[in-house]
């Protein structure tokens, strides 16, 4: 027997979507303003080897192999970022990090709109949606993430967010092992070749299926199979992550150092 899908309230009238869309345009405008004022077209740091040397130059010289799009960059496999950079090169005719910054701003704003849509389904009242929109706008208009905005080689973070959100939404909204649930598994698979952290989304969703099993004791076997599928996917993503010996000194070597770093990031 299928576990019941999670029922959500409607996302709201068209005026709510106009409101959310307008707020996202404000976020996009803030990003464009930041890129326009202080953005620089000079490639920076990992762009030279992770982008130009790996895919752009081989593409221009006509010896780019499809398999090289999956080659690891540091600990990450950034297939979609490579395709993204190649597409912008073809469209623009010139490698320009500022063009990448603008395109990434659109991609990030799309992720924000998706987040609002998913959260808004659980909000029944207009004031709650109003506060959600204002909170999201204030969170993303202020340029705390200026490094991501002003670096053309950051689309992997946004692809990771996009596939993770879609995967979690599909696996939570649809009965385990249903067609919609498997669509979520597909999105998680795309996340594995977006960035090394892609394995975390299916791992978290295993916990969500545990909650579902507690709510539907009769369907625990189906949830157990789902956990095994997602667990195998998370393990695959973890094993796909590359190892860079030179980065070992940058890692936390004890739990205390890990939590201190986590505390500093959280404070920021």
PDB file of C-alpha atoms in Angstrom:
ATOM      1  CA  UNK A   1       0.000   0.000   0.000  1.00  0.00           C
ATOM      2  CA  UNK A   2       1.325   3.413  -0.959  1.00  0.00           C
ATOM      3  CA  UNK A   3       2.003   5.888   1.796  1.00  0.00           C
ATOM      4  CA  UNK A   4      -0.226   8.932   1.413  1.00  0.00           C
ATOM      5  CA  UNK A   5       1.363  11.885  -0.327  1.00  0.00           C
ATOM      6  CA  UNK A   6       1.833  15.017   1.692  1.00  0.00           C
ATOM      7  CA  UNK A   7      -1.066  17.375   1.183  1.00  0.00           C
ATOM      8  CA  UNK A   8      -0.187  21.037   0.758  1.00  0.00           C
ATOM      9  CA  UNK A   9      -2.320  24.107   0.715  1.00  0.00           C
ATOM     10  CA  UNK A  10      -2.554  26.008  -2.565  1.00  0.00           C
ATOM     11  CA  UNK A  11       0.355  28.286  -3.297  1.00  0.00           C
ATOM     12  CA  UNK A  12      -1.901  31.317  -3.510  1.00  0.00           C
ATOM     13  CA  UNK A  13      -3.746  33.484  -6.024  1.00  0.00           C
ATOM     14  CA  UNK A  14      -2.073  35.023  -9.085  1.00  0.00           C
ATOM     15  CA  UNK A  15      -1.483  38.222  -7.116  1.00  0.00           C
ATOM     16  CA  UNK A  16       0.751  36.255  -4.737  1.00  0.00           C
ATOM     17  CA  UNK A  17       2.838  35.031  -7.641  1.00  0.00           C
ATOM     18  CA  UNK A  18       3.107  38.565  -8.994  1.00  0.00           C
ATOM     19  CA  UNK A  19       4.281  39.639  -5.555  1.00  0.00           C
ATOM     20  CA  UNK A  20       6.883  36.859  -5.341  1.00  0.00           C
ATOM     21  CA  UNK A  21       8.000  37.480  -8.899  1.00  0.00           C
ATOM     22  CA  UNK A  22       8.415  41.196  -8.222  1.00  0.00           C
ATOM     23  CA  UNK A  23      10.512  40.506  -5.127  1.00  0.00           C
ATOM     24  CA  UNK A  24      12.727  38.109  -7.087  1.00  0.00           C
ATOM     25  CA  UNK A  25      13.220  40.789  -9.725  1.00  0.00           C
ATOM     26  CA  UNK A  26      14.401  43.086  -6.936  1.00  0.00           C
ATOM     27  CA  UNK A  27      16.928  40.461  -5.878  1.00  0.00           C
ATOM     28  CA  UNK A  28      18.038  40.052  -9.488  1.00  0.00           C
ATOM     29  CA  UNK A  29      18.359  43.826  -9.900  1.00  0.00           C
ATOM     30  CA  UNK A  30      20.518  44.011  -6.751  1.00  0.00           C
ATOM     31  CA  UNK A  31      22.791  41.325  -8.171  1.00  0.00           C
ATOM     32  CA  UNK A  32      23.008  43.088 -11.522  1.00  0.00           C
ATOM     33  CA  UNK A  33      23.866  46.355  -9.760  1.00  0.00           C
ATOM     34  CA  UNK A  34      26.666  44.672  -7.814  1.00  0.00           C
ATOM     35  CA  UNK A  35      28.094  43.083 -10.978  1.00  0.00           C
ATOM     36  CA  UNK A  36      27.779  46.350 -12.879  1.00  0.00           C
ATOM     37  CA  UNK A  37      29.531  48.424 -10.210  1.00  0.00           C
ATOM     38  CA  UNK A  38      32.390  46.181  -9.117  1.00  0.00           C
ATOM     39  CA  UNK A  39      32.395  43.157 -11.446  1.00  0.00           C
ATOM     40  CA  UNK A  40      35.574  42.468 -13.419  1.00  0.00           C
ATOM     41  CA  UNK A  41      36.007  40.561 -16.651  1.00  0.00           C
ATOM     42  CA  UNK A  42      39.420  39.215 -15.660  1.00  0.00           C
ATOM     43  CA  UNK A  43      39.256  35.436 -15.007  1.00  0.00           C
ATOM     44  CA  UNK A  44      40.085  34.597 -11.414  1.00  0.00           C
ATOM     45  CA  UNK A  45      41.865  31.680  -9.703  1.00  0.00           C
ATOM     46  CA  UNK A  46      40.235  28.313 -10.507  1.00  0.00           C
ATOM     47  CA  UNK A  47      38.726  29.672 -13.706  1.00  0.00           C
ATOM     48  CA  UNK A  48      42.043  29.297 -15.496  1.00  0.00           C
ATOM     49  CA  UNK A  49      42.419  25.557 -14.976  1.00  0.00           C
ATOM     50  CA  UNK A  50      38.913  24.466 -13.973  1.00  0.00           C
ATOM     51  CA  UNK A  51      37.183  26.247 -16.831  1.00  0.00           C
ATOM     52  CA  UNK A  52      39.555  27.543 -19.511  1.00  0.00           C
ATOM     53  CA  UNK A  53      42.096  24.740 -19.411  1.00  0.00           C
ATOM     54  CA  UNK A  54      39.588  21.918 -18.902  1.00  0.00           C
ATOM     55  CA  UNK A  55      36.776  22.711 -21.344  1.00  0.00           C
ATOM     56  CA  UNK A  56      36.956  26.096 -23.095  1.00  0.00           C
ATOM     57  CA  UNK A  57      40.367  25.813 -24.749  1.00  0.00           C
ATOM     58  CA  UNK A  58      39.865  22.170 -25.799  1.00  0.00           C
ATOM     59  CA  UNK A  59      36.470  23.168 -27.225  1.00  0.00           C
ATOM     60  CA  UNK A  60      37.964  25.997 -29.271  1.00  0.00           C
ATOM     61  CA  UNK A  61      40.731  23.683 -30.482  1.00  0.00           C
ATOM     62  CA  UNK A  62      38.123  20.999 -31.337  1.00  0.00           C
ATOM     63  CA  UNK A  63      39.503  18.202 -29.192  1.00  0.00           C
ATOM     64  CA  UNK A  64      37.113  18.316 -26.242  1.00  0.00           C
ATOM     65  CA  UNK A  65      35.909  14.834 -25.288  1.00  0.00           C
ATOM     66  CA  UNK A  66      32.494  14.392 -23.616  1.00  0.00           C
ATOM     67  CA  UNK A  67      34.078  12.377 -20.809  1.00  0.00           C
ATOM     68  CA  UNK A  68      36.258  15.333 -19.810  1.00  0.00           C
ATOM     69  CA  UNK A  69      33.109  17.201 -18.772  1.00  0.00           C
ATOM     70  CA  UNK A  70      32.856  14.725 -15.871  1.00  0.00           C
ATOM     71  CA  UNK A  71      36.511  14.962 -14.835  1.00  0.00           C
ATOM     72  CA  UNK A  72      36.953  16.069 -11.212  1.00  0.00           C
ATOM     73  CA  UNK A  73      37.941  19.614 -10.389  1.00  0.00           C
ATOM     74  CA  UNK A  74      39.526  19.429  -6.940  1.00  0.00           C
ATOM     75  CA  UNK A  75      36.994  17.377  -4.936  1.00  0.00           C
ATOM     76  CA  UNK A  76      34.094  18.153  -7.263  1.00  0.00           C
ATOM     77  CA  UNK A  77      32.607  16.887 -10.494  1.00  0.00           C
ATOM     78  CA  UNK A  78      31.051  19.966 -12.062  1.00  0.00           C
ATOM     79  CA  UNK A  79      29.498  18.674 -15.277  1.00  0.00           C
ATOM     80  CA  UNK A  80      26.730  21.273 -15.405  1.00  0.00           C
ATOM     81  CA  UNK A  81      29.136  24.153 -14.755  1.00  0.00           C
ATOM     82  CA  UNK A  82      31.257  22.983 -17.684  1.00  0.00           C
ATOM     83  CA  UNK A  83      28.208  22.793 -19.947  1.00  0.00           C
ATOM     84  CA  UNK A  84      27.042  26.174 -18.633  1.00  0.00           C
ATOM     85  CA  UNK A  85      30.403  27.804 -19.461  1.00  0.00           C
ATOM     86  CA  UNK A  86      30.509  26.214 -22.915  1.00  0.00           C
ATOM     87  CA  UNK A  87      26.987  27.397 -23.675  1.00  0.00           C
ATOM     88  CA  UNK A  88      27.790  30.973 -22.678  1.00  0.00           C
ATOM     89  CA  UNK A  89      30.957  30.875 -24.777  1.00  0.00           C
ATOM     90  CA  UNK A  90      28.976  29.756 -27.815  1.00  0.00           C
ATOM     91  CA  UNK A  91      26.244  32.357 -27.269  1.00  0.00           C
ATOM     92  CA  UNK A  92      28.560  35.266 -26.484  1.00  0.00           C
ATOM     93  CA  UNK A  93      31.402  34.342 -28.834  1.00  0.00           C
ATOM     94  CA  UNK A  94      33.855  35.456 -26.158  1.00  0.00           C
ATOM     95  CA  UNK A  95      34.936  34.167 -22.748  1.00  0.00           C
ATOM     96  CA  UNK A  96      33.755  36.911 -20.408  1.00  0.00           C
ATOM     97  CA  UNK A  97      33.383  36.246 -16.649  1.00  0.00           C
ATOM     98  CA  UNK A  98      30.981  39.200 -16.352  1.00  0.00           C
ATOM     99  CA  UNK A  99      28.589  37.459 -18.731  1.00  0.00           C
ATOM    100  CA  UNK A 100      28.871  34.406 -16.501  1.00  0.00           C
ATOM    101  CA  UNK A 101      28.106  36.524 -13.434  1.00  0.00           C
ATOM    102  CA  UNK A 102      24.940  37.856 -15.055  1.00  0.00           C
ATOM    103  CA  UNK A 103      23.800  34.381 -16.138  1.00  0.00           C
ATOM    104  CA  UNK A 104      24.543  32.999 -12.670  1.00  0.00           C
ATOM    105  CA  UNK A 105      22.463  35.771 -11.116  1.00  0.00           C
ATOM    106  CA  UNK A 106      19.483  34.625 -13.197  1.00  0.00           C
ATOM    107  CA  UNK A 107      20.115  30.995 -12.197  1.00  0.00           C
ATOM    108  CA  UNK A 108      20.346  31.882  -8.505  1.00  0.00           C
ATOM    109  CA  UNK A 109      17.168  33.960  -8.655  1.00  0.00           C
ATOM    110  CA  UNK A 110      15.368  31.005 -10.245  1.00  0.00           C
ATOM    111  CA  UNK A 111      16.451  28.886  -7.271  1.00  0.00           C
ATOM    112  CA  UNK A 112      15.112  31.546  -4.897  1.00  0.00           C
ATOM    113  CA  UNK A 113      11.748  31.595  -6.685  1.00  0.00           C
ATOM    114  CA  UNK A 114      11.608  27.803  -6.477  1.00  0.00           C
ATOM    115  CA  UNK A 115      12.327  27.961  -2.742  1.00  0.00           C
ATOM    116  CA  UNK A 116       9.530  30.503  -2.251  1.00  0.00           C
ATOM    117  CA  UNK A 117       7.134  28.334  -4.258  1.00  0.00           C
ATOM    118  CA  UNK A 118       7.895  25.247  -2.195  1.00  0.00           C
ATOM    119  CA  UNK A 119       7.655  27.068   1.123  1.00  0.00           C
ATOM    120  CA  UNK A 120       4.583  29.035   0.062  1.00  0.00           C
ATOM    121  CA  UNK A 121       2.560  25.859  -0.447  1.00  0.00           C
ATOM    122  CA  UNK A 122       2.551  25.330   3.314  1.00  0.00           C
ATOM    123  CA  UNK A 123       1.369  28.873   4.067  1.00  0.00           C
ATOM    124  CA  UNK A 124      -2.386  29.409   4.015  1.00  0.00           C
ATOM    125  CA  UNK A 125      -2.579  33.075   5.015  1.00  0.00           C
ATOM    126  CA  UNK A 126      -1.710  36.188   3.067  1.00  0.00           C
ATOM    127  CA  UNK A 127       0.305  37.803   5.893  1.00  0.00           C
ATOM    128  CA  UNK A 128       2.456  34.672   6.168  1.00  0.00           C
ATOM    129  CA  UNK A 129       3.247  34.824   2.448  1.00  0.00           C
ATOM    130  CA  UNK A 130       3.957  38.535   2.771  1.00  0.00           C
ATOM    131  CA  UNK A 131       6.470  37.924   5.556  1.00  0.00           C
ATOM    132  CA  UNK A 132       8.042  35.017   3.673  1.00  0.00           C
ATOM    133  CA  UNK A 133       8.601  37.187   0.627  1.00  0.00           C
ATOM    134  CA  UNK A 134      10.056  40.056   2.645  1.00  0.00           C
ATOM    135  CA  UNK A 135      12.377  37.700   4.525  1.00  0.00           C
ATOM    136  CA  UNK A 136      13.650  36.044   1.342  1.00  0.00           C
ATOM    137  CA  UNK A 137      14.162  39.423  -0.305  1.00  0.00           C
ATOM    138  CA  UNK A 138      16.086  40.855   2.641  1.00  0.00           C
ATOM    139  CA  UNK A 139      18.184  37.686   2.875  1.00  0.00           C
ATOM    140  CA  UNK A 140      19.318  37.662  -0.743  1.00  0.00           C
ATOM    141  CA  UNK A 141      19.369  41.350  -1.714  1.00  0.00           C
ATOM    142  CA  UNK A 142      22.061  42.159   0.855  1.00  0.00           C
ATOM    143  CA  UNK A 143      25.334  41.068  -0.782  1.00  0.00           C
ATOM    144  CA  UNK A 144      26.603  38.748   1.949  1.00  0.00           C
ATOM    145  CA  UNK A 145      27.386  36.253  -0.821  1.00  0.00           C
ATOM    146  CA  UNK A 146      29.291  38.784  -2.906  1.00  0.00           C
ATOM    147  CA  UNK A 147      32.113  36.340  -3.669  1.00  0.00           C
ATOM    148  CA  UNK A 148      29.719  33.979  -5.434  1.00  0.00           C
ATOM    149  CA  UNK A 149      28.053  36.843  -7.270  1.00  0.00           C
ATOM    150  CA  UNK A 150      31.323  38.401  -8.478  1.00  0.00           C
ATOM    151  CA  UNK A 151      33.088  35.194  -9.490  1.00  0.00           C
ATOM    152  CA  UNK A 152      32.079  33.727 -12.832  1.00  0.00           C
ATOM    153  CA  UNK A 153      33.043  30.226 -11.770  1.00  0.00           C
ATOM    154  CA  UNK A 154      30.331  29.636  -9.167  1.00  0.00           C
ATOM    155  CA  UNK A 155      27.381  28.179 -11.067  1.00  0.00           C
ATOM    156  CA  UNK A 156      28.017  24.795  -9.415  1.00  0.00           C
ATOM    157  CA  UNK A 157      26.599  26.129  -6.135  1.00  0.00           C
ATOM    158  CA  UNK A 158      23.378  27.137  -7.836  1.00  0.00           C
ATOM    159  CA  UNK A 159      23.006  23.875  -9.767  1.00  0.00           C
ATOM    160  CA  UNK A 160      23.598  22.004  -6.512  1.00  0.00           C
ATOM    161  CA  UNK A 161      20.826  24.030  -4.852  1.00  0.00           C
ATOM    162  CA  UNK A 162      18.441  23.625  -7.789  1.00  0.00           C
ATOM    163  CA  UNK A 163      18.696  19.834  -8.081  1.00  0.00           C
ATOM    164  CA  UNK A 164      18.650  19.372  -4.317  1.00  0.00           C
ATOM    165  CA  UNK A 165      15.469  21.413  -3.861  1.00  0.00           C
ATOM    166  CA  UNK A 166      13.713  19.639  -6.721  1.00  0.00           C
ATOM    167  CA  UNK A 167      14.808  16.224  -5.475  1.00  0.00           C
ATOM    168  CA  UNK A 168      13.671  16.791  -1.899  1.00  0.00           C
ATOM    169  CA  UNK A 169      10.349  18.255  -3.077  1.00  0.00           C
ATOM    170  CA  UNK A 170       9.601  15.290  -5.359  1.00  0.00           C
ATOM    171  CA  UNK A 171      10.589  12.639  -2.820  1.00  0.00           C
ATOM    172  CA  UNK A 172       8.565  14.286  -0.060  1.00  0.00           C
ATOM    173  CA  UNK A 173       5.449  15.202  -2.015  1.00  0.00           C
ATOM    174  CA  UNK A 174       5.051  11.878  -3.826  1.00  0.00           C
ATOM    175  CA  UNK A 175       4.605   8.376  -2.380  1.00  0.00           C
ATOM    176  CA  UNK A 176       7.850   6.446  -2.041  1.00  0.00           C
ATOM    177  CA  UNK A 177       8.789   4.460  -5.187  1.00  0.00           C
ATOM    178  CA  UNK A 178       6.089   6.210  -7.237  1.00  0.00           C
ATOM    179  CA  UNK A 179       6.905   7.827 -10.558  1.00  0.00           C
ATOM    180  CA  UNK A 180       7.149  11.300  -9.015  1.00  0.00           C
ATOM    181  CA  UNK A 181       9.437   9.942  -6.272  1.00  0.00           C
ATOM    182  CA  UNK A 182      11.789   8.452  -8.855  1.00  0.00           C
ATOM    183  CA  UNK A 183      11.907  11.850 -10.555  1.00  0.00           C
ATOM    184  CA  UNK A 184      13.337  13.145  -7.288  1.00  0.00           C
ATOM    185  CA  UNK A 185      15.964  10.393  -7.367  1.00  0.00           C
ATOM    186  CA  UNK A 186      16.878  11.559 -10.877  1.00  0.00           C
ATOM    187  CA  UNK A 187      17.315  15.130  -9.643  1.00  0.00           C
ATOM    188  CA  UNK A 188      19.554  13.858  -6.838  1.00  0.00           C
ATOM    189  CA  UNK A 189      21.632  12.041  -9.436  1.00  0.00           C
ATOM    190  CA  UNK A 190      22.088  15.289 -11.338  1.00  0.00           C
ATOM    191  CA  UNK A 191      23.271  16.887  -8.098  1.00  0.00           C
ATOM    192  CA  UNK A 192      26.078  14.342  -7.802  1.00  0.00           C
ATOM    193  CA  UNK A 193      27.715  15.762 -10.948  1.00  0.00           C
ATOM    194  CA  UNK A 194      27.084  19.367  -9.927  1.00  0.00           C
ATOM    195  CA  UNK A 195      29.299  19.500  -6.829  1.00  0.00           C
ATOM    196  CA  UNK A 196      30.727  17.124  -4.231  1.00  0.00           C
ATOM    197  CA  UNK A 197      28.082  18.151  -1.694  1.00  0.00           C
ATOM    198  CA  UNK A 198      25.368  16.638  -3.892  1.00  0.00           C
ATOM    199  CA  UNK A 199      25.355  13.479  -1.788  1.00  0.00           C
ATOM    200  CA  UNK A 200      23.945  15.389   1.206  1.00  0.00           C
ATOM    201  CA  UNK A 201      20.450  15.958  -0.267  1.00  0.00           C
ATOM    202  CA  UNK A 202      19.593  12.257  -0.711  1.00  0.00           C
ATOM    203  CA  UNK A 203      21.152  11.536   2.696  1.00  0.00           C
ATOM    204  CA  UNK A 204      18.850  14.098   4.333  1.00  0.00           C
ATOM    205  CA  UNK A 205      15.857  12.703   2.481  1.00  0.00           C
ATOM    206  CA  UNK A 206      16.516   9.301   4.076  1.00  0.00           C
ATOM    207  CA  UNK A 207      15.534  10.982   7.345  1.00  0.00           C
ATOM    208  CA  UNK A 208      12.353  12.307   5.753  1.00  0.00           C
ATOM    209  CA  UNK A 209      11.421   8.785   4.670  1.00  0.00           C
ATOM    210  CA  UNK A 210      12.007   7.664   8.246  1.00  0.00           C
ATOM    211  CA  UNK A 211       9.418  10.213   9.339  1.00  0.00           C
ATOM    212  CA  UNK A 212       7.049   8.897   6.692  1.00  0.00           C
ATOM    213  CA  UNK A 213       7.568   5.343   7.963  1.00  0.00           C
ATOM    214  CA  UNK A 214       6.571   6.445  11.469  1.00  0.00           C
ATOM    215  CA  UNK A 215       3.398   8.022  10.109  1.00  0.00           C
ATOM    216  CA  UNK A 216       2.471   4.963   8.042  1.00  0.00           C
ATOM    217  CA  UNK A 217       3.581   1.886   9.984  1.00  0.00           C
ATOM    218  CA  UNK A 218       1.989  -0.461   7.450  1.00  0.00           C
ATOM    219  CA  UNK A 219       4.176   0.825   4.606  1.00  0.00           C
ATOM    220  CA  UNK A 220       7.527   0.622   6.358  1.00  0.00           C
ATOM    221  CA  UNK A 221       8.909  -1.913   3.863  1.00  0.00           C
ATOM    222  CA  UNK A 222       8.373   0.505   0.983  1.00  0.00           C
ATOM    223  CA  UNK A 223      10.076   3.257   2.976  1.00  0.00           C
ATOM    224  CA  UNK A 224      12.959   0.910   3.785  1.00  0.00           C
ATOM    225  CA  UNK A 225      13.495   0.239   0.076  1.00  0.00           C
ATOM    226  CA  UNK A 226      13.426   4.000  -0.548  1.00  0.00           C
ATOM    227  CA  UNK A 227      16.018   4.568   2.164  1.00  0.00           C
ATOM    228  CA  UNK A 228      18.244   1.903   0.594  1.00  0.00           C
ATOM    229  CA  UNK A 229      17.977   3.562  -2.830  1.00  0.00           C
ATOM    230  CA  UNK A 230      18.734   7.023  -1.479  1.00  0.00           C
ATOM    231  CA  UNK A 231      21.463   5.690   0.795  1.00  0.00           C
ATOM    232  CA  UNK A 232      23.166   3.988  -2.150  1.00  0.00           C
ATOM    233  CA  UNK A 233      22.909   7.219  -4.138  1.00  0.00           C
ATOM    234  CA  UNK A 234      24.432   9.224  -1.289  1.00  0.00           C
ATOM    235  CA  UNK A 235      27.239   6.685  -0.903  1.00  0.00           C
ATOM    236  CA  UNK A 236      27.931   6.859  -4.650  1.00  0.00           C
ATOM    237  CA  UNK A 237      28.170  10.639  -4.482  1.00  0.00           C
ATOM    238  CA  UNK A 238      30.529  10.436  -1.523  1.00  0.00           C
ATOM    239  CA  UNK A 239      32.791   8.012  -3.377  1.00  0.00           C
ATOM    240  CA  UNK A 240      32.748  10.192  -6.508  1.00  0.00           C
ATOM    241  CA  UNK A 241      34.339  13.070  -4.581  1.00  0.00           C
ATOM    242  CA  UNK A 242      37.989  13.430  -5.505  1.00  0.00           C
ATOM    243  CA  UNK A 243      40.861  13.623  -3.058  1.00  0.00           C
ATOM    244  CA  UNK A 244      43.378  16.447  -3.312  1.00  0.00           C
ATOM    245  CA  UNK A 245      46.348  15.799  -0.986  1.00  0.00           C
ATOM    246  CA  UNK A 246      47.243  19.494  -0.971  1.00  0.00           C
ATOM    247  CA  UNK A 247      43.867  20.292   0.593  1.00  0.00           C
ATOM    248  CA  UNK A 248      44.337  18.016   3.600  1.00  0.00           C
ATOM    249  CA  UNK A 249      45.743  20.855   5.680  1.00  0.00           C
ATOM    250  CA  UNK A 250      42.559  22.866   5.062  1.00  0.00           C
ATOM    251  CA  UNK A 251      40.325  20.220   6.653  1.00  0.00           C
ATOM    252  CA  UNK A 252      39.303  20.004  10.293  1.00  0.00           C
ATOM    253  CA  UNK A 253      41.309  17.282  12.031  1.00  0.00           C
ATOM    254  CA  UNK A 254      39.140  17.052  15.150  1.00  0.00           C
ATOM    255  CA  UNK A 255      35.499  17.505  16.114  1.00  0.00           C
ATOM    256  CA  UNK A 256      36.345  20.608  18.139  1.00  0.00           C
ATOM    257  CA  UNK A 257      37.936  22.303  15.114  1.00  0.00           C
ATOM    258  CA  UNK A 258      35.020  21.265  12.940  1.00  0.00           C
ATOM    259  CA  UNK A 259      32.446  22.784  15.298  1.00  0.00           C
ATOM    260  CA  UNK A 260      34.532  25.946  15.737  1.00  0.00           C
ATOM    261  CA  UNK A 261      34.600  26.394  11.964  1.00  0.00           C
ATOM    262  CA  UNK A 262      30.862  25.673  11.811  1.00  0.00           C
ATOM    263  CA  UNK A 263      30.266  28.259  14.552  1.00  0.00           C
ATOM    264  CA  UNK A 264      32.207  30.922  12.645  1.00  0.00           C
ATOM    265  CA  UNK A 265      30.324  30.205   9.439  1.00  0.00           C
ATOM    266  CA  UNK A 266      27.025  30.307  11.307  1.00  0.00           C
ATOM    267  CA  UNK A 267      27.955  33.607  12.929  1.00  0.00           C
ATOM    268  CA  UNK A 268      28.737  35.080   9.511  1.00  0.00           C
TER     269      UNK A 268
END
